[in-house]
XYZ file of C-alpha atoms in Angstrom:
660
model
C -14.829 -2.421 -31.115
C -13.053 0.756 -32.230
C -9.305 0.712 -32.751
C -7.590 -1.791 -30.452
C -9.526 -0.956 -27.286
C -11.776 -3.648 -25.794
C -14.918 -1.558 -25.657
C -17.879 -0.797 -27.839
C -18.163 2.783 -29.038
C -21.002 4.181 -31.061
C -21.772 7.370 -32.915
C -24.674 9.581 -31.848
C -25.738 12.340 -34.230
C -28.064 15.034 -32.939
C -30.041 16.762 -35.693
C -32.235 19.481 -34.199
C -34.417 19.507 -37.317
C -35.362 15.834 -37.139
C -38.153 14.190 -35.094
C -36.845 12.708 -31.880
C -33.916 15.128 -31.677
C -34.640 15.938 -28.038
C -34.506 12.254 -27.120
C -31.278 11.776 -29.072
C -29.728 14.652 -27.156
C -30.100 12.732 -23.859
C -27.162 10.313 -23.507
C -28.110 6.650 -23.205
C -24.614 5.524 -22.232
C -21.355 7.044 -21.032
C -20.269 9.976 -23.166
C -16.585 9.659 -24.069
C -16.187 12.356 -26.738
C -18.171 15.395 -27.879
C -17.542 17.308 -31.105
C -19.625 20.449 -31.327
C -23.351 20.210 -30.686
C -24.126 17.339 -33.052
C -21.492 14.605 -32.869
C -21.006 12.415 -29.812
C -19.213 9.121 -29.143
C -20.695 6.949 -26.391
C -20.174 3.574 -24.804
C -23.737 2.266 -24.763
C -25.333 1.046 -21.568
C -25.856 -2.734 -21.617
C -29.346 -3.874 -22.591
C -30.826 -5.851 -19.642
C -32.086 -8.437 -22.134
C -28.580 -8.983 -23.461
C -29.519 -7.766 -26.942
C -26.706 -6.103 -28.894
C -26.806 -2.345 -29.355
C -28.568 -1.172 -32.494
C -26.225 0.107 -35.222
C -26.237 3.872 -35.681
C -28.442 5.302 -38.383
C -26.850 6.668 -41.534
C -25.990 10.349 -41.321
C -28.125 12.238 -43.865
C -26.118 13.947 -46.574
C -27.780 17.285 -45.883
C -26.680 17.092 -42.240
C -23.137 16.155 -43.238
C -22.952 19.343 -45.267
C -23.907 21.387 -42.196
C -21.306 19.959 -39.799
C -18.609 22.248 -38.474
C -14.962 21.367 -39.026
C -14.760 19.986 -35.490
C -17.910 17.890 -35.930
C -16.913 16.557 -39.346
C -13.462 15.499 -38.154
C -14.900 13.836 -35.039
C -17.267 11.829 -37.252
C -14.520 10.860 -39.719
C -12.229 9.895 -36.843
C -14.688 7.373 -35.415
C -15.420 5.990 -38.880
C -11.675 5.509 -39.395
C -11.280 3.802 -36.006
C -14.122 1.411 -36.861
C -12.485 0.417 -40.162
C -10.666 -2.850 -40.840
C -7.688 -0.836 -42.075
C -7.326 0.900 -38.721
C -7.710 -2.339 -36.750
C -5.053 -3.972 -38.918
C -2.647 -1.081 -38.342
C -3.119 -1.367 -34.590
C -2.591 -5.138 -34.708
C 0.794 -4.428 -36.319
C 1.583 -1.423 -34.161
C 5.375 -0.800 -34.347
C 7.531 -1.143 -31.242
C 4.784 -2.538 -29.034
C 5.764 -2.467 -25.361
C 9.162 -0.784 -25.832
C 10.259 1.855 -23.315
C 9.874 5.370 -24.645
C 13.658 5.919 -24.453
C 14.601 3.123 -26.873
C 16.538 5.008 -29.601
C 13.960 7.793 -29.633
C 12.788 9.937 -26.761
C 9.562 11.681 -25.920
C 11.046 13.135 -22.780
C 9.644 16.289 -21.301
C 12.671 16.972 -19.134
C 14.220 19.425 -21.605
C 11.323 21.832 -21.417
C 12.543 23.975 -18.570
C 15.713 24.864 -20.507
C 13.968 25.549 -23.802
C 13.999 29.219 -24.850
C 10.255 29.411 -25.357
C 9.463 28.031 -21.907
C 12.286 29.497 -19.833
C 10.717 31.646 -17.174
C 7.273 31.378 -18.785
C 4.768 32.622 -16.203
C 2.133 30.302 -14.842
C -1.160 31.383 -16.449
C -3.265 33.367 -13.962
C -6.356 31.970 -12.304
C -7.312 28.481 -11.233
C -5.356 25.499 -12.612
C -6.701 24.171 -15.891
C -5.723 20.500 -15.458
C -5.221 19.581 -11.800
C -6.529 15.987 -11.973
C -8.260 13.783 -14.528
C -11.918 13.626 -13.543
C -15.101 14.878 -15.157
C -15.509 16.837 -18.363
C -12.253 17.834 -20.093
C -11.944 20.217 -23.055
C -9.248 19.428 -25.632
C -8.178 21.911 -28.268
C -6.600 20.052 -31.198
C -4.724 22.627 -33.299
C -3.079 21.488 -36.531
C -0.641 24.217 -37.590
C 0.220 24.263 -41.290
C 2.886 26.244 -43.124
C 3.030 27.766 -46.621
C 4.646 24.757 -48.345
C 3.165 21.322 -49.071
C 5.597 19.545 -46.751
C 4.241 21.573 -43.816
C 0.577 20.856 -44.563
C -1.833 18.029 -43.638
C -3.888 16.163 -46.205
C -7.564 15.524 -45.459
C -6.699 11.915 -44.583
C -3.924 13.045 -42.244
C -6.260 15.454 -40.467
C -8.727 12.631 -39.863
C -5.849 10.397 -38.737
C -4.733 12.948 -36.123
C -8.239 13.234 -34.667
C -8.731 9.446 -34.766
C -5.454 8.840 -32.917
C -6.321 11.442 -30.267
C -9.757 9.864 -29.939
C -8.304 6.370 -29.535
C -5.772 7.449 -26.915
C -8.322 9.404 -24.920
C -10.882 6.588 -25.133
C -8.330 4.543 -23.210
C -7.972 7.210 -20.526
C -11.738 7.795 -20.333
C -12.382 4.112 -19.642
C -9.284 3.184 -17.613
C -11.162 4.257 -14.478
C -14.903 4.532 -15.165
C -15.400 5.876 -11.642
C -13.634 9.105 -12.641
C -16.456 9.987 -15.057
C -14.033 11.315 -17.683
C -15.422 12.649 -20.963
C -13.692 14.804 -23.561
C -15.145 17.690 -25.563
C -13.196 19.034 -28.539
C -12.345 22.170 -30.435
C -10.500 21.135 -33.620
C -8.757 23.860 -35.633
C -6.595 23.810 -38.760
C -4.539 27.011 -38.801
C -2.411 28.123 -41.778
C 0.520 30.419 -40.984
C 2.957 32.099 -43.320
C 6.297 31.152 -41.769
C 8.669 28.649 -43.339
C 10.568 25.939 -41.479
C 13.963 26.818 -40.017
C 15.679 24.008 -38.058
C 18.283 26.509 -36.831
C 15.755 28.806 -35.144
C 16.508 28.709 -31.371
C 12.792 29.075 -30.683
C 11.461 26.172 -32.770
C 8.051 26.134 -31.109
C 7.552 29.889 -30.953
C 8.299 30.181 -34.690
C 4.974 28.584 -35.663
C 3.071 28.742 -32.363
C 3.060 32.501 -31.984
C 1.526 33.289 -35.402
C -0.934 30.422 -34.897
C -2.144 31.910 -31.606
C -2.469 35.310 -33.265
C -4.563 33.718 -36.033
C -6.868 32.303 -33.346
C -7.265 35.752 -31.799
C -4.936 35.405 -28.805
C -1.593 36.876 -27.791
C 1.265 35.728 -30.040
C 3.273 34.118 -27.242
C 3.141 31.309 -24.694
C 0.714 33.341 -22.593
C -1.718 33.227 -25.492
C -1.817 29.427 -25.183
C -3.012 29.717 -21.591
C -5.580 32.326 -22.606
C -6.921 30.064 -25.378
C -7.205 27.128 -22.960
C -9.058 29.200 -20.360
C -11.371 30.573 -23.045
C -12.069 27.048 -24.327
C -12.832 25.864 -20.809
C -15.388 28.649 -20.395
C -16.961 28.165 -23.838
C -17.683 24.453 -23.403
C -18.321 24.599 -19.648
C -15.764 21.914 -18.759
C -13.975 21.207 -15.501
C -10.542 21.156 -17.177
C -8.964 22.111 -20.491
C -5.694 21.808 -22.401
C -4.583 22.026 -26.007
C -2.439 19.968 -28.361
C -0.487 21.312 -31.314
C 0.187 18.940 -34.225
C 2.790 20.107 -36.741
C 5.184 19.070 -39.474
C 7.597 21.851 -38.540
C 10.905 20.891 -36.887
C 10.464 20.528 -33.106
C 13.012 19.880 -30.364
C 11.335 16.598 -29.321
C 8.825 14.692 -31.420
C 6.376 14.938 -28.486
C 6.433 16.877 -25.234
C 4.080 18.518 -22.771
C 3.971 21.013 -19.950
C 3.678 19.233 -16.605
C 0.298 20.390 -15.311
C -0.665 21.902 -18.679
C -1.625 23.856 -20.647
C -0.264 22.257 -23.839
C 1.081 19.242 -25.712
C 3.237 19.474 -28.855
C 3.502 16.557 -31.301
C 5.114 16.042 -34.695
C 2.873 14.127 -37.102
C 5.613 11.645 -38.069
C 5.967 10.745 -34.371
C 9.676 10.046 -34.955
C 10.522 6.312 -35.008
C 7.198 5.424 -33.419
C 5.161 6.384 -36.498
C 1.643 7.832 -36.832
C 0.058 4.546 -35.693
C 1.462 5.188 -32.217
C 0.203 8.770 -31.921
C -2.631 7.491 -29.721
C -0.366 6.099 -26.999
C 2.127 8.941 -27.174
C -0.738 11.410 -26.899
C -2.212 9.553 -23.916
C 1.265 9.584 -22.320
C 1.622 13.341 -22.848
C -1.890 13.877 -21.479
C -0.674 12.068 -18.375
C 1.928 14.829 -17.985
C -0.743 17.495 -18.412
C -2.546 15.962 -15.418
C 0.529 15.578 -13.217
C 2.202 12.254 -14.077
C 6.000 11.925 -14.235
C 7.961 9.933 -16.815
C 8.893 6.418 -15.680
C 11.426 5.384 -18.347
C 15.157 5.382 -17.609
C 16.172 7.933 -20.226
C 14.039 10.595 -18.553
C 16.378 10.619 -15.549
C 13.501 9.719 -13.229
C 13.935 8.576 -9.641
C 11.601 6.798 -7.228
C 10.970 9.833 -5.046
C 9.285 13.147 -5.573
C 5.761 14.326 -4.979
C 3.563 13.988 -8.049
C -0.062 14.638 -8.897
C -3.087 15.361 -6.777
C -2.011 13.194 -3.843
C 1.719 13.997 -3.926
C 2.796 10.389 -4.543
C 6.396 9.377 -5.380
C 7.367 7.904 -8.758
C 7.594 4.304 -7.549
C 7.592 2.734 -11.039
C 10.668 4.600 -12.300
C 12.652 2.154 -14.458
C 15.956 3.250 -12.905
C 15.101 2.204 -9.339
C 11.864 0.163 -9.190
C 12.332 -3.581 -8.510
C 13.022 -5.359 -11.783
C 12.881 -2.058 -13.647
C 9.208 -1.587 -12.880
C 6.188 -2.995 -14.674
C 4.563 -2.052 -17.999
C 2.887 1.326 -17.839
C 1.776 4.039 -20.253
C 4.177 6.452 -18.551
C 7.106 4.061 -19.072
C 6.552 2.494 -22.484
C 4.369 1.754 -25.466
C 1.530 0.011 -23.601
C -2.111 0.722 -22.838
C -1.625 -0.305 -19.201
C -1.076 1.499 -15.908
C 1.131 0.714 -12.963
C -0.535 1.040 -9.540
C 0.861 4.525 -8.878
C -0.103 6.293 -12.139
C -3.834 6.492 -11.276
C -2.890 8.223 -8.013
C -0.768 10.694 -10.017
C -3.791 11.331 -12.253
C -5.761 12.100 -9.094
C -8.301 9.300 -9.182
C -10.027 9.163 -5.827
C -9.919 6.099 -3.625
C -12.828 4.341 -1.913
C -13.441 2.841 1.485
C -14.582 -0.797 1.497
C -17.170 -1.198 4.262
C -18.390 -4.555 5.632
C -22.183 -4.570 6.026
C -22.313 -6.687 9.195
C -19.874 -4.579 11.233
C -19.778 -1.201 9.432
C -15.986 -1.456 9.754
C -13.677 -0.984 6.783
C -10.963 -2.970 5.038
C -7.634 -1.891 6.544
C -3.990 -2.798 5.868
C -2.839 -3.862 9.318
C -0.781 -1.224 11.108
C -0.647 0.936 7.981
C 2.316 -1.223 6.952
C 3.796 -0.698 3.506
C 5.533 -4.091 3.620
C 4.853 -6.976 1.267
C 2.513 -9.449 2.926
C 0.852 -7.057 5.378
C -2.535 -8.573 6.217
C -5.976 -7.158 5.518
C -8.237 -6.762 8.537
C -11.389 -4.869 9.422
C -11.096 -1.770 11.603
C -13.158 1.286 12.514
C -12.817 3.984 9.885
C -10.297 6.695 10.793
C -9.499 8.221 7.397
C -5.988 6.823 6.991
C -4.671 6.001 3.529
C -4.266 2.359 4.609
C -8.086 2.283 4.574
C -8.365 3.812 1.110
C -8.432 1.671 -2.042
C -8.700 2.427 -5.717
C -10.446 0.058 -8.111
C -8.465 0.005 -11.400
C -10.282 -1.584 -14.314
C -8.305 -4.354 -16.036
C -10.777 -5.310 -18.770
C -13.646 -7.783 -19.012
C -15.102 -6.601 -15.709
C -12.064 -7.419 -13.543
C -10.376 -4.969 -11.176
C -7.282 -4.691 -9.035
C -7.755 -3.027 -5.643
C -4.812 -0.737 -4.889
C -4.025 0.392 -1.329
C -3.435 4.123 -1.527
C -0.770 4.280 1.190
C 1.521 1.639 -0.342
C 0.372 1.316 -4.010
C 0.384 -2.458 -3.422
C -2.664 -4.490 -4.367
C -5.020 -6.892 -2.634
C -3.743 -10.441 -3.093
C -4.988 -13.863 -1.969
C -2.050 -15.377 -0.086
C -0.048 -17.883 -2.114
C -2.708 -17.877 -4.863
C -4.539 -20.424 -2.710
C -7.956 -21.508 -3.878
C -8.923 -22.847 -0.434
C -11.602 -21.471 1.846
C -9.989 -19.355 4.550
C -6.987 -18.150 2.528
C -5.978 -14.747 3.827
C -6.024 -11.405 2.019
C -2.815 -9.373 2.112
C -1.094 -6.660 0.114
C 1.568 -7.459 -2.461
C 3.244 -5.773 -5.437
C 1.169 -6.078 -8.598
C 2.225 -8.959 -10.872
C -1.030 -9.493 -12.764
C -1.904 -12.891 -11.324
C -5.535 -13.972 -11.134
C -5.242 -13.974 -7.330
C -4.848 -10.183 -7.587
C -7.935 -9.668 -9.747
C -11.476 -9.255 -8.470
C -14.984 -8.810 -9.785
C -17.298 -6.329 -8.029
C -20.955 -7.310 -8.459
C -24.080 -5.719 -7.033
C -26.138 -8.061 -4.832
C -29.402 -6.152 -4.971
C -29.428 -4.290 -1.656
C -26.946 -1.519 -2.363
C -23.968 -3.703 -1.433
C -21.580 -5.714 -3.553
C -19.905 -9.102 -3.626
C -16.141 -8.993 -4.298
C -14.945 -12.226 -5.936
C -11.369 -13.427 -6.499
C -10.789 -14.417 -10.122
C -8.504 -17.405 -9.478
C -10.796 -19.155 -6.979
C -14.297 -17.820 -7.524
C -14.533 -17.288 -3.753
C -15.793 -14.119 -2.097
C -14.144 -11.556 0.157
C -15.282 -12.444 3.689
C -14.700 -11.331 7.293
C -13.688 -14.488 9.132
C -16.387 -15.995 11.333
C -18.696 -13.000 10.749
C -16.718 -11.336 13.538
C -17.498 -7.726 14.359
C -14.267 -7.330 16.345
C -11.522 -4.896 15.460
C -8.723 -6.710 13.659
C -10.801 -9.611 12.329
C -9.021 -11.130 9.327
C -10.231 -10.698 5.727
C -10.262 -14.044 3.915
C -11.829 -15.702 0.881
C -14.772 -18.087 1.305
C -17.533 -19.718 -0.712
C -20.231 -17.124 -1.259
C -23.273 -17.627 0.985
C -24.737 -14.120 0.912
C -24.104 -13.279 4.550
C -23.633 -9.674 5.595
C -19.932 -10.403 6.271
C -19.587 -10.972 2.508
C -21.472 -7.829 1.487
C -19.392 -4.719 0.937
C -20.133 -1.064 0.340
C -17.624 1.072 -1.539
C -17.792 4.653 -0.282
C -15.941 7.641 -1.662
C -15.947 11.430 -1.759
C -18.660 13.144 -3.804
C -17.172 15.918 -6.001
C -19.183 18.687 -7.666
C -18.660 18.846 -11.426
C -18.074 22.610 -11.579
C -15.311 22.817 -8.986
C -14.048 19.354 -8.059
C -14.650 20.233 -4.412
C -16.422 17.536 -2.424
C -19.309 17.200 0.006
C -17.945 17.916 3.479
C -19.528 18.067 6.931
C -18.309 21.442 8.111
C -15.386 21.307 10.507
C -15.571 17.525 10.798
C -18.365 18.002 13.329
C -20.201 14.941 14.637
C -23.083 16.968 16.085
C -26.627 17.016 14.742
C -27.316 20.066 12.603
C -23.757 20.527 11.321
C -23.946 22.055 7.841
C -22.837 20.323 4.667
C -20.515 22.422 2.492
C -18.148 22.110 -0.461
C -14.446 21.820 0.418
C -11.199 20.689 -1.267
C -10.640 16.954 -0.913
C -8.302 16.042 1.965
C -9.303 12.440 2.681
C -10.945 13.122 6.039
C -13.741 10.927 7.348
C -16.144 13.903 7.151
C -15.784 13.731 3.341
C -16.689 10.036 3.000
C -20.320 9.049 2.473
C -22.262 5.793 2.115
C -25.269 5.632 -0.193
C -27.593 3.077 1.433
C -30.503 1.876 -0.664
C -34.001 1.980 0.809
C -37.294 0.422 -0.255
C -38.507 1.817 -3.559
C -35.003 2.667 -4.771
C -34.464 5.784 -2.654
C -31.212 6.346 -0.781
C -30.079 7.725 2.513
C -26.633 9.329 2.442
C -24.633 8.529 5.582
C -21.601 10.539 6.729
C -18.917 7.988 7.532
C -17.382 9.963 10.431
C -20.609 10.553 12.370
C -23.153 7.986 11.221
C -25.626 10.843 10.699
C -27.465 11.302 7.403
C -27.905 14.135 4.945
C -31.099 16.033 5.740
C -32.854 19.039 4.179
C -33.209 21.513 7.041
C -36.667 21.619 8.598
C -38.141 19.474 5.809
C -38.422 22.692 3.821
C -39.526 22.382 0.209
C -38.254 25.866 -0.685
C -35.386 26.708 -2.997
C -32.305 27.490 -0.929
C -33.042 25.180 2.014
C -29.733 24.030 3.477
C -28.305 20.515 3.731
C -27.090 19.381 7.145
C -26.474 16.122 8.983
C -29.076 14.703 11.365
C -29.965 11.417 13.053
C -31.937 9.080 10.796
C -35.708 9.223 11.289
C -36.827 8.034 7.868
C -38.477 11.232 6.697
C -38.630 11.987 2.961
C -36.322 14.985 3.561
C -33.628 12.384 4.342
C -34.254 10.318 1.208
C -32.772 10.992 -2.215
C -32.962 9.733 -5.802
C -29.680 9.244 -7.686
C -29.982 9.461 -11.468
C -27.174 9.161 -14.020
C -26.804 12.004 -16.517
C -24.701 10.203 -19.127
C -21.569 12.299 -18.608
C -20.263 10.307 -15.646
C -22.109 12.521 -13.169
C -25.437 12.148 -11.376
C -28.306 14.285 -10.173
C -29.195 13.866 -6.472
C -32.810 14.822 -5.743
C -34.587 15.187 -2.396
C -37.691 13.010 -2.201
C -39.877 15.467 -0.257
C -39.319 18.457 -2.545
C -38.184 17.156 -5.925
C -35.343 19.675 -5.809
C -31.699 18.887 -6.579
C -28.557 19.156 -4.463
C -26.834 22.372 -5.516
C -23.681 24.330 -4.594
C -24.972 27.802 -3.685
C -24.387 30.312 -6.439
C -22.163 27.852 -8.333
C -19.424 29.070 -5.972
C -15.962 27.541 -6.239
C -14.945 28.919 -2.861
C -14.110 26.810 0.172
C -17.125 26.356 2.426
C -19.851 27.111 -0.123
C -23.205 25.939 1.237
C -24.915 22.842 -0.159
C -28.629 23.473 -0.591
C -31.614 22.290 -2.622
C -32.737 24.103 -5.775
C -34.885 23.586 -8.849
C -33.026 21.413 -11.351
C -31.436 23.448 -14.163
C -28.667 21.050 -15.197
C -25.735 23.301 -14.325
C -22.435 21.720 -13.316
C -22.977 22.885 -9.708
C -25.888 20.410 -9.622
C -23.922 17.519 -11.113
C -22.085 15.161 -8.784
C -19.578 12.370 -9.289
C -20.884 9.427 -7.259
C -18.757 6.542 -8.574
C -19.384 4.001 -5.849
C -23.181 3.860 -5.634
C -24.911 0.585 -6.439
C -28.189 1.613 -8.024
C -30.645 -0.990 -9.255
C -32.487 -0.614 -12.515
C -35.724 1.257 -12.000
C -34.476 3.728 -9.400
C -37.158 6.373 -8.913
C -37.267 9.457 -11.054
C -37.535 12.763 -9.236
C -41.020 14.296 -9.435
C -41.574 15.788 -12.865
C -38.227 14.637 -14.219
C -37.666 13.193 -17.643
C -36.016 9.790 -17.807
C -32.270 9.966 -17.582
C -29.582 7.513 -18.597
C -29.297 4.126 -16.926
C -28.129 3.112 -13.482
C -24.891 4.024 -11.822
C -22.370 1.240 -11.149
C -19.382 0.392 -8.908
C -17.758 1.866 -10.958
C -19.972 2.384 -14.027
C -19.479 -0.647 -16.293
C -18.264 -0.457 -19.824
C -20.351 -1.926 -22.568
C -18.270 -5.116 -22.663
C -18.550 -5.718 -18.914
C -21.257 -7.329 -16.894
C -23.545 -4.760 -15.376
C -22.728 -4.326 -11.716
C -26.266 -3.458 -10.707
C -28.658 -5.922 -9.157
C -32.193 -6.651 -10.238
C -33.531 -7.305 -6.742
C -35.876 -4.517 -5.718
C -35.839 -5.411 -2.032
C -35.139 -2.531 0.330
C -31.937 -2.202 2.270
C -31.255 -0.960 5.751
C -33.591 1.596 7.302
């Protein structure tokens, strides 16, 4: 365990001059952090035999001497986080759980009035941090001045990178389904300006010469240019930067809502350097659209925040009881139900196998105690749920329309107890395990009772009640979690053009809007292949005319079982997957790597570009899923969501075929 996070992290060093370097370059677990070409931090995939992960090999001295500054600091940061000294500091973390406005403030609300930000233009081009999914570039820039008190020691530099790494490990694993991984550019920049607490432009005093030293415009616009350049250089979906200084600053930590930058003082005011990780994770939340939730920020329970435009329902000033612990409210590595929606984490539909109807909050009610039923899918937010990881393999299931969670009524342990929605209080009757059952579906088990989510009486009728019951393996206890399928290069999702239900309608890339034509089920077939079913039409993805040529289009068509309707799904180690057509061995591809609305989905030879990488968080893939023809072995199976190293694997071992 690194730091105080309940997950195993390991170092991977890629040395191109050593035997086996090509194999080492292929991730064998989820990649959390990348530093240059040679240093990577992963959460290892669980060994099916239960054997512990092998310790990393010693880094040869000659390789250490060749590491770049970014690589060397990434390595030292993980070594620090694995040390007893670091663990002890985290165990005695000051001001654990206190709201961020207790005596000291990390508010961002003063930014708009600050001289350096007043009227600052929005950087041109596409947004650089719209929602927290996929590969994210982070520029860590330590700005030093001419005097010793403005400079970082070698130990302090490693401490900064370790704290950033610890905070972002939390965000990368808080929702494994989001496939978040961070890639870094770490710079130490020396500028010639002294400190002047009376300067009205405290940030610009050191920031502008620092940007000039990095080769960009010496103003706030240069920050946006650096971030866009970093994004291009490392081929990430998103990018932002963080300045660490010992110069006077107007708040000890602050960020631009929506990016592109964070500013932090090394002393971290009264919170101290041992809390940099949580403060940095909090400020990263702002970069990706989250509001403050502590009273001193002046928050209210309204507004429209983040990717889905959700209100700030956990604001301490107006939420019931002052709200619940949350990273955006206080010094905690926890999240309230609404923060993941602000971060833009996509919901899933929970489909019953026996009826092909979905879990639905009755009448789209937002009231406490509204019952859970099954109903035909119509795309409403009362049919959309987000699985938030709570640790040790347990999840809460949050209804997107209300931000309330699934709850077994009265914490009853009896067969037949009803499922309803209720505000999150952390009880075991609000926690569930999601376990693959070997046919592409999952069992959902309540923690307090050990009983399974069940449709009463195996009814296929609209409105049948969801209850808990002893698990017997019936299809009314088998659930499929379906979700949109975003492309790594653009974040746009698979979409049946125009919402058409007709055979032959083309499949394109389109911004996510929650429609039924953007929801897909991955149904496992004999041999580990999948058919991909459009939720709105019941038709399947099909390569037009069974063509094996590059450029053949994807469309929807009635299921006939041909190999042009069957696909392999293989994890790539970065949270994304490759989807390969069985008949041709070619990969699903966004034509021309276009980021435009309506770009055609087609098949093409695999080249590994981000327009061929897809986020498929809700597939249940068993070990031994087929490799595409001619493909090298990839990382392990995908999960629901992908499990952390300290969780049970969510994939089944049963190789029996599913439907079709």
